[in-house]
Amino acid sequence: MSGEFDLIRRYFTWPAHNAVLGVGDDAALLQPSPGQQLVVSADMLVAGRHFFADTDPVRLGHKALAVNLSDMAAMGATPRWATLSLALPEVDEDWLCGFSQGFRALAEQHAVSLIGGDTTCGPLNLSIQIMGEVPPSQALRRDGAQAGDDLWVSGTLGDAAFALQSLLGKVRLTPAEASMLCLRLEQPQPRLALGTALRGLASAALDVSDGLAGDLRHLAHRSGLQAVVEVTTVPVSEVVQVLSPHPLYWQCVLAGGDDYELCFTAVPQHREALSALSLQLGLPLTRIGYMQAGNGVQWLEGGQPVDWELQGFDHFA
Ligand code: ADP
Ligand code: MG
């Protein structure tokens, strides 16, 4: 059994390469790169709401950081520092060891230093603050889309939502399919290389965390435009493709959440550059529609407007 400080030392202290002073003092000291803007975001994961309490702790450590890194990717930022605030119902050494391992592996992969946090006793809650950098006026914001811009999305949508349906017993998958989709739910890969590469190419961007329907509405609103989406062009994985007759298909693909792909707009002149970028990154980039005057999201199926009331995830709805 270890106390609070022993626990912080054992599981959440490792060399912070990017910091002047990391874990262990009253506060950390950071030296931002000269001329860069600081980009800051926070995300909280609550047991029973964002994840099942019995989720593999290694994957949970990864995911808690990944969802924060995804916000940096969406801003076109390079992540540099993170803080971790934990409420733990008890000291479970195996859990802490796994969580710390998953968190640290992803942090080191992206050269992000854990520079502090807080540890307290309470219902399981993981709060991370992420800090990164971006050159002035190059951040990818939600409000930059122009009428006539193409609308793009990375990777595939709906995998995580169908993984959740499978865990809830609402869709039947083979063990191989289930584990492939669960990997997408539990170990999302933040699209950081894409985010920085989109500087100067994308006019607006956000990450798809609450489902395309809900998130796209934010981008449209902030840009003062309407997003038009041809639903048959929305990219899905082979596993999800096969599920297309399922009654929850469009709900999962367009409004399921937990995708952590990037959705962005760009002028049509950038189509070739974006195809080349897709090849270079080994990541599908798919044109799913365009922006026009108006508001909200207009869904088209085979060119015909469809009146779908798709809601993104909203904790208070
Ligand atoms: P204080 O009481 O001054 O707020 P704490 O005793 O809470 O400081 O924390 C001691 C040090 O450990 C601080 O540097 C703090 O940032 C760090 N720390 C606490 N919890 C965590 C955690 N879960 N992960 C990383 N660092 C942590
Ligand atoms: Mg103090």
PDB file of N, CA, C and O in Angstrom, residues 30 69 74 76 208 231 305:
ATOM      1  N   LEU A  30       7.609  25.931 -17.719  1.00  0.00           N
ATOM      2  CA  LEU A  30       7.685  25.589 -19.136  1.00  0.00           C
ATOM      3  C   LEU A  30       8.321  26.717 -19.914  1.00  0.00           C
ATOM      4  O   LEU A  30       8.120  27.883 -19.594  1.00  0.00           O
ATOM      5  N   LEU A  69      -4.986  14.658 -27.291  1.00  0.00           N
ATOM      6  CA  LEU A  69      -4.091  14.883 -28.432  1.00  0.00           C
ATOM      7  C   LEU A  69      -4.904  15.156 -29.690  1.00  0.00           C
ATOM      8  O   LEU A  69      -4.496  15.923 -30.576  1.00  0.00           O
ATOM      9  N   ALA A  74      -6.685  18.673 -34.156  1.00  0.00           N
ATOM     10  CA  ALA A  74      -7.758  19.448 -34.782  1.00  0.00           C
ATOM     11  C   ALA A  74      -7.393  20.926 -34.909  1.00  0.00           C
ATOM     12  O   ALA A  74      -7.934  21.624 -35.766  1.00  0.00           O
ATOM     13  N   GLY A  76      -4.279  21.858 -35.507  1.00  0.00           N
ATOM     14  CA  GLY A  76      -3.037  21.921 -36.278  1.00  0.00           C
ATOM     15  C   GLY A  76      -1.835  22.162 -35.387  1.00  0.00           C
ATOM     16  O   GLY A  76      -0.790  22.624 -35.837  1.00  0.00           O
ATOM     17  N   VAL A 208     -13.712  14.825 -34.835  1.00  0.00           N
ATOM     18  CA  VAL A 208     -15.032  14.217 -34.713  1.00  0.00           C
ATOM     19  C   VAL A 208     -15.031  13.360 -33.450  1.00  0.00           C
ATOM     20  O   VAL A 208     -14.582  12.222 -33.461  1.00  0.00           O
ATOM     21  N   VAL A 231     -24.244  11.372 -47.994  1.00  0.00           N
ATOM     22  CA  VAL A 231     -23.975  10.325 -46.996  1.00  0.00           C
ATOM     23  C   VAL A 231     -23.353   9.066 -47.602  1.00  0.00           C
ATOM     24  O   VAL A 231     -22.620   8.342 -46.925  1.00  0.00           O
ATOM     25  N   PRO A 305     -32.066  15.317 -51.045  1.00  0.00           N
ATOM     26  CA  PRO A 305     -32.085  15.745 -49.644  1.00  0.00           C
ATOM     27  C   PRO A 305     -32.864  14.739 -48.780  1.00  0.00           C
ATOM     28  O   PRO A 305     -33.923  14.271 -49.189  1.00  0.00           O
TER      29      PRO A 305
END
